[in-house]
């Protein structure tokens, strides 16, 4: 089954990790395939980080260059111009045949969004017909008009797309979406198999991700790679800060290294899981020692607060599902909010 | 339990050394006048400065009551172990290099050792302790203050040095001095408890940057204040101060309001400056109560007027003289002298005239305390005037204003415990500290009334469990309040427009509708509250509200709350913020949009009984509005008292609730109703 998304960062990878592990637990032999990988240079190696992480999580032993036979290794337009479409199609088909062996199901991950690769004749729509597999659309509920984009996808996939799962659905909207699913979407031949709610833990990022993105230096190393769900800028008086600290969950506080008052207070609040100190200012040792005692990481960065906030926020926009805690959470959500029996039937198991 | 610490028979100085200038050397020298036995401990010597020296505490042939430890930080644990094995129960650890240097692990280690052996430890990182009454100077400061009856506990060692120096120059005596250091084992409350029973101590003076355990501090202070006054300065009141205090002693910047409230509720007289700290302590040594008004007797009109202003400004009363007093004053004073309060004996008065006027004023039954103000005129014999002052039995303070010519007189007064001020305003401020102490003491002596109210604990427990992930509760907070018997309007949460209509039909019209969203805290500001909605507008209002909410910051919307529209009443606010040090800090104030401007609010730390709640309400300026102005009917104050005590109980019953905000609460002629509420969970 091909798993696509209407928009980028819709949660496909996390969904595949969690669904794959559910299926494995139910005794199925699960494979994973990503026809069009997005390469990124890490050190001097070109890798698709998502594909690697999924293969690792699902303990898949196929070699990575078979799992991900084609990798976009240059800027997209350059890639399109230089690519040999015939060879690419051949490579993909061959790799897929290899992977299918001895598997009950292969979860095929679509490109960043379902239309990517059209210029190569390789978008998800083409992949579905090439491999002759059905598509499941993951729809991140960013705004109401996403349903138009879903319908537009349906018209391109035609019979290959019969099911969708909404992701990051929040609040009262659920009841309206439910009635939409029963009326308009059903009429258009789309079955809504689930609505996964927004979850702040999944949207969180790891302290280590923040530290490396900021190029910061640990004054206190983390005891555990906490997941940070919220950011708070500490520029207020301790009294008002207390109110904000309390209203957050698993938050990182960005403040000046000279704000001992805020730092000491933050260290008393269990919601605060990381301190990011700007301006290259180190607090006095009595304060650093407190963080050590509490096991709360303290990162010193050279930049000013505004730059630090902007950089940190950009990591949040691309929060990925990694690590046991997040995958477990995603599994729970799927088990609670997705009709698994119907999904398994849709996969054809 | 600290008896032996301050009155030891045998003291051991661990880390003693013959090397001049070293702490271990100064400590030993400072003990030369001590009334007990002293041993030195250092494996390198047999004798230091004439004291027998042993390689370890355990080898001292005597029982040791107090060990003063000045060895490198990493050796302190083994020394304390050795003290523990030897059975030494009291230790002063001078050594630094613990928490203040970031080494929390080492500090935790010595705390653990002390707990294991039951060692009462002062410090580490402190100056030491002093008991003037047996000449125990267990500090490395070079000055021993005169004997006296003020005990001084300080979180800053260097500040003690300054005080000692000043005390000596000004001949102010102390009973005990303790440098609290890092407070790894013993904290201010432990010493306060001991000093309450200490016969040599009449007043306890505190310099604090933070307390270790807020509730313990309050509990102990309440008990101690019944016996003797505690005067305290809490530094770090402002953001700048808090920043400095956190860097200095790692103190937690709890809200200063909480400190001030805690001080007041436990009888601690708050001083705002070092000068006040001394002024208040000195005056409270002798004067604990003022029965009646303040009388001013002066030879100079100007300062008399200044003092009268101050009396009024501090909320004290100028005594109204009895007829007899006025007649008697007229008899002895020149015709142009003022015989009313403030009494002006005129600039040509000699000490006799002044003394006679003083005596007459003292005999007036309306007079509770006297301020005697004199300026150095040619006729005035200050020594003689002081003798008259000393003959007065009622509380009296003096303002002998001047320099050289009043010095000897002031010394004489000081010797007899009379405090002199250069500035009449300061004299009044100090008398006011007596009044404050007296009022607080009266309150403390009345036990907090336990309140029996019926509440649904289980319901609140369930709500907290269910919404633990949420942090900020809006709609659910109404359920909590209801479970605690706090009146809220009927309401429901709608997820669709049809549901909204159903709920409104059930409640009755008109209704108020508000968006429920954790992302929008000030709903009214972004148009997410609609009042007085009739049946025909419920559906369209539902859509309008969710559209507004979504357009605003793409907020997450949980639904729309449909609430019975309550008739307008007088608006008040009841709130709770859990202070990290002292626990639930309950707030009461007038509501409305100007609340942030006027800051007309009062605070108490829970538990609050009905009397205290009533006091809170009376304390705000807007109380007169609640009572009804210009013929308006009064509001139901009792209903508000009820809300406050129930919020106090709710916040004590559930630690998980860290903030509550009932804003506004409408109060009517009869009853009240919480119209909007928010609860924050830990």
Short mmCIF file of C-alpha atoms in Angstrom, two decimals, chain B residues 23-278:
data_model
loop_
_atom_site.label_atom_id
_atom_site.label_comp_id
_atom_site.label_asym_id
_atom_site.label_seq_id
_atom_site.Cartn_x
_atom_site.Cartn_y
_atom_site.Cartn_z
CA UNK B 23 40.89 31.20 59.15
CA UNK B 24 41.93 28.28 61.39
CA UNK B 25 44.20 30.64 63.23
CA UNK B 26 41.75 33.49 63.65
CA UNK B 27 39.08 31.09 64.94
CA UNK B 28 41.38 29.91 67.68
CA UNK B 29 42.37 33.45 68.65
CA UNK B 30 38.73 34.53 68.79
CA UNK B 31 38.11 31.90 71.45
CA UNK B 32 40.67 33.28 73.90
CA UNK B 33 37.99 34.81 76.14
CA UNK B 34 35.58 31.90 75.84
CA UNK B 35 34.33 30.60 79.19
CA UNK B 36 34.83 26.90 78.26
CA UNK B 37 37.52 24.52 77.15
CA UNK B 38 39.08 24.71 73.69
CA UNK B 39 40.94 22.05 71.70
CA UNK B 40 42.65 22.35 68.38
CA UNK B 41 42.50 19.59 65.77
CA UNK B 42 45.23 19.23 63.17
CA UNK B 43 47.37 16.12 62.56
CA UNK B 44 50.47 18.27 61.99
CA UNK B 45 50.74 19.85 65.44
CA UNK B 46 50.76 18.93 69.11
CA UNK B 47 49.90 22.38 70.31
CA UNK B 48 48.73 25.63 68.71
CA UNK B 49 48.66 29.00 70.47
CA UNK B 50 48.82 27.20 73.77
CA UNK B 51 45.87 24.91 73.06
CA UNK B 52 46.40 21.19 73.03
CA UNK B 53 46.13 19.86 69.48
CA UNK B 54 44.90 16.38 68.43
CA UNK B 55 45.18 14.63 65.09
CA UNK B 56 41.42 14.05 64.97
CA UNK B 57 38.24 14.93 66.85
CA UNK B 58 37.90 11.34 67.94
CA UNK B 59 41.17 11.46 69.80
CA UNK B 60 40.18 14.36 72.05
CA UNK B 61 39.89 12.87 75.54
CA UNK B 62 36.90 15.08 76.47
CA UNK B 63 33.31 15.03 75.30
CA UNK B 64 33.09 17.72 72.59
CA UNK B 65 29.94 19.87 72.40
CA UNK B 66 30.74 21.99 69.39
CA UNK B 67 33.08 21.49 66.45
CA UNK B 68 34.07 24.54 64.42
CA UNK B 69 35.25 23.28 61.07
CA UNK B 70 37.53 25.16 58.71
CA UNK B 71 39.18 22.56 56.48
CA UNK B 72 39.14 22.26 52.68
CA UNK B 73 35.67 21.42 51.32
CA UNK B 74 36.48 17.92 50.13
CA UNK B 75 37.68 16.96 53.63
CA UNK B 76 34.54 18.23 55.40
CA UNK B 77 32.55 14.97 54.91
CA UNK B 78 35.21 12.85 56.61
CA UNK B 79 35.52 15.37 59.46
CA UNK B 80 31.76 15.28 60.00
CA UNK B 81 31.83 11.47 59.94
CA UNK B 82 34.50 11.60 62.59
CA UNK B 83 32.42 14.08 64.63
CA UNK B 84 29.45 11.76 64.25
CA UNK B 85 31.38 8.78 65.55
CA UNK B 86 32.70 10.83 68.42
CA UNK B 87 29.15 11.88 69.31
CA UNK B 88 29.62 15.60 68.62
CA UNK B 89 26.11 16.99 68.15
CA UNK B 90 26.85 20.53 67.03
CA UNK B 91 29.01 21.79 64.21
CA UNK B 92 29.72 25.08 62.51
CA UNK B 93 31.11 24.57 59.03
CA UNK B 94 32.93 27.72 57.95
CA UNK B 95 34.32 26.13 54.79
CA UNK B 96 33.02 27.34 51.42
CA UNK B 97 32.98 25.48 48.12
CA UNK B 98 29.60 23.77 48.36
CA UNK B 99 26.27 24.74 46.82
CA UNK B 100 27.39 28.33 46.30
CA UNK B 101 30.19 27.06 44.09
CA UNK B 102 27.85 24.78 42.18
CA UNK B 103 28.83 21.71 44.19
CA UNK B 104 25.38 20.53 45.24
CA UNK B 105 26.50 16.90 45.44
CA UNK B 106 29.08 17.64 48.15
CA UNK B 107 26.55 19.69 50.08
CA UNK B 108 23.95 16.93 49.86
CA UNK B 109 26.58 14.53 51.13
CA UNK B 110 27.30 16.51 54.30
CA UNK B 111 23.59 17.04 54.88
CA UNK B 112 23.13 13.30 54.73
CA UNK B 113 25.98 12.71 57.19
CA UNK B 114 24.55 15.25 59.63
CA UNK B 115 21.10 13.69 59.41
CA UNK B 116 22.54 10.24 59.96
CA UNK B 117 24.40 11.23 63.12
CA UNK B 118 21.93 13.84 64.29
CA UNK B 119 24.44 16.66 64.02
CA UNK B 120 23.07 20.20 64.19
CA UNK B 121 25.10 21.96 61.57
CA UNK B 122 25.37 25.67 60.81
CA UNK B 123 26.56 26.52 57.30
CA UNK B 124 28.50 25.53 55.29
CA UNK B 125 29.91 28.68 53.76
CA UNK B 126 29.26 30.84 56.78
CA UNK B 127 30.98 33.27 59.10
CA UNK B 128 30.07 31.32 62.23
CA UNK B 129 28.12 31.96 65.41
CA UNK B 130 28.49 34.22 68.45
CA UNK B 131 27.14 34.09 71.97
CA UNK B 132 28.19 37.25 73.78
CA UNK B 133 27.02 36.00 77.15
CA UNK B 134 29.70 33.33 77.44
CA UNK B 135 32.21 35.03 75.15
CA UNK B 136 31.82 32.37 72.48
CA UNK B 137 33.09 33.92 69.28
CA UNK B 138 32.99 31.04 66.81
CA UNK B 139 33.49 33.30 63.81
CA UNK B 140 36.49 34.40 61.82
CA UNK B 141 35.47 38.05 62.15
CA UNK B 142 37.72 40.12 64.34
CA UNK B 143 35.12 41.90 66.41
CA UNK B 144 33.11 40.73 69.40
CA UNK B 145 30.04 42.92 69.88
CA UNK B 146 28.93 44.19 73.30
CA UNK B 147 26.52 42.04 75.32
CA UNK B 148 22.89 42.81 74.67
CA UNK B 149 19.48 41.30 74.12
CA UNK B 150 19.13 41.36 70.31
CA UNK B 151 19.76 38.16 68.38
CA UNK B 152 20.76 38.50 64.76
CA UNK B 153 20.35 35.83 62.07
CA UNK B 154 21.77 36.66 58.67
CA UNK B 155 22.03 34.99 55.33
CA UNK B 156 24.91 37.25 54.44
CA UNK B 157 28.12 36.76 56.40
CA UNK B 158 29.74 39.95 55.20
CA UNK B 159 26.72 41.90 56.38
CA UNK B 160 27.29 40.53 59.87
CA UNK B 161 30.84 41.88 59.80
CA UNK B 162 29.52 45.34 59.01
CA UNK B 163 26.92 45.07 61.76
CA UNK B 164 29.50 43.99 64.32
CA UNK B 165 31.71 46.90 63.45
CA UNK B 166 28.81 49.33 63.64
CA UNK B 167 27.48 47.79 66.85
CA UNK B 168 30.77 48.26 68.57
CA UNK B 169 31.06 51.89 67.49
CA UNK B 170 27.47 52.62 68.52
CA UNK B 171 27.49 50.51 71.64
CA UNK B 172 24.59 48.33 70.53
CA UNK B 173 24.58 44.97 72.23
CA UNK B 174 23.73 41.53 70.89
CA UNK B 175 22.90 38.23 72.55
CA UNK B 176 23.49 35.72 69.74
CA UNK B 177 24.64 36.11 66.17
CA UNK B 178 24.28 33.43 63.54
CA UNK B 179 25.59 33.47 60.01
CA UNK B 180 23.22 31.05 58.29
CA UNK B 181 25.42 30.25 55.30
CA UNK B 182 23.99 27.71 52.85
CA UNK B 183 21.47 26.40 55.42
CA UNK B 184 22.24 22.80 54.54
CA UNK B 185 20.83 21.51 57.83
CA UNK B 186 19.77 24.31 60.17
CA UNK B 187 17.79 27.20 58.77
CA UNK B 188 16.40 30.46 60.15
CA UNK B 189 13.31 28.75 61.56
CA UNK B 190 15.40 26.33 63.66
CA UNK B 191 17.27 29.22 65.24
CA UNK B 192 14.13 31.27 65.75
CA UNK B 193 12.59 28.35 67.63
CA UNK B 194 15.66 28.17 69.88
CA UNK B 195 15.85 31.91 70.42
CA UNK B 196 12.21 32.06 71.52
CA UNK B 197 13.25 30.30 74.69
CA UNK B 198 16.59 32.04 75.05
CA UNK B 199 16.46 34.25 78.13
CA UNK B 200 19.23 36.52 76.90
CA UNK B 201 17.28 37.41 73.77
CA UNK B 202 14.44 39.93 73.65
CA UNK B 203 14.26 40.67 69.93
CA UNK B 204 15.19 38.55 66.92
CA UNK B 205 16.56 40.40 63.93
CA UNK B 206 16.62 38.71 60.51
CA UNK B 207 18.34 39.40 57.24
CA UNK B 208 17.03 36.98 54.61
CA UNK B 209 17.36 36.58 50.89
CA UNK B 210 15.00 33.63 50.90
CA UNK B 211 13.56 31.13 53.36
CA UNK B 212 14.27 27.43 53.05
CA UNK B 213 10.79 26.16 53.75
CA UNK B 214 8.03 28.73 53.67
CA UNK B 215 5.40 26.83 55.64
CA UNK B 216 7.85 25.86 58.36
CA UNK B 217 9.04 29.44 58.60
CA UNK B 218 5.49 30.70 59.05
CA UNK B 219 4.59 28.07 61.59
CA UNK B 220 7.66 28.76 63.73
CA UNK B 221 7.45 32.54 63.36
CA UNK B 222 3.82 32.47 64.50
CA UNK B 223 4.80 30.69 67.68
CA UNK B 224 7.89 32.80 68.34
CA UNK B 225 6.10 36.12 67.76
CA UNK B 226 3.77 35.31 70.60
CA UNK B 227 6.81 35.37 72.90
CA UNK B 228 9.12 38.00 71.41
CA UNK B 229 9.25 40.21 68.32
CA UNK B 230 10.96 39.18 65.11
CA UNK B 231 12.07 42.00 62.82
CA UNK B 232 13.04 40.99 59.31
CA UNK B 233 14.42 42.38 56.11
CA UNK B 234 13.76 40.33 53.02
CA UNK B 235 15.97 41.46 50.19
CA UNK B 236 15.29 40.78 46.53
CA UNK B 237 11.98 42.65 46.47
CA UNK B 238 12.38 43.96 42.96
CA UNK B 239 13.37 42.25 39.75
CA UNK B 240 16.88 43.68 40.03
CA UNK B 241 17.09 42.60 43.66
CA UNK B 242 15.73 39.14 42.96
CA UNK B 243 18.30 38.69 40.22
CA UNK B 244 21.08 39.65 42.60
CA UNK B 245 19.74 37.42 45.40
CA UNK B 246 19.49 34.42 43.08
CA UNK B 247 23.07 34.93 41.99
CA UNK B 248 24.27 35.46 45.56
CA UNK B 249 22.64 32.70 47.57
CA UNK B 250 20.66 30.86 44.92
CA UNK B 251 17.48 32.09 46.56
CA UNK B 252 14.28 31.40 44.77
CA UNK B 253 12.54 34.51 43.54
CA UNK B 254 9.16 33.76 45.05
CA UNK B 255 6.80 36.64 44.75
CA UNK B 256 7.63 39.36 47.20
CA UNK B 257 3.94 39.76 47.89
CA UNK B 258 4.01 36.24 49.28
CA UNK B 259 6.90 37.11 51.59
CA UNK B 260 5.25 40.25 52.79
CA UNK B 261 2.01 38.36 53.39
CA UNK B 262 3.81 35.51 55.13
CA UNK B 263 5.63 37.98 57.39
CA UNK B 264 2.39 39.69 58.30
CA UNK B 265 0.47 36.51 58.92
CA UNK B 266 3.18 35.11 61.14
CA UNK B 267 3.87 38.27 63.11
CA UNK B 268 7.23 39.22 61.62
CA UNK B 269 7.74 42.98 61.56
CA UNK B 270 8.96 43.77 58.08
CA UNK B 271 11.69 46.35 57.74
CA UNK B 272 12.43 47.79 54.34
CA UNK B 273 15.93 48.98 54.99
CA UNK B 274 18.87 48.14 57.21
CA UNK B 275 18.28 51.32 59.16
CA UNK B 276 14.67 50.30 59.82
CA UNK B 277 15.86 46.86 60.82
CA UNK B 278 17.90 48.39 63.64
#
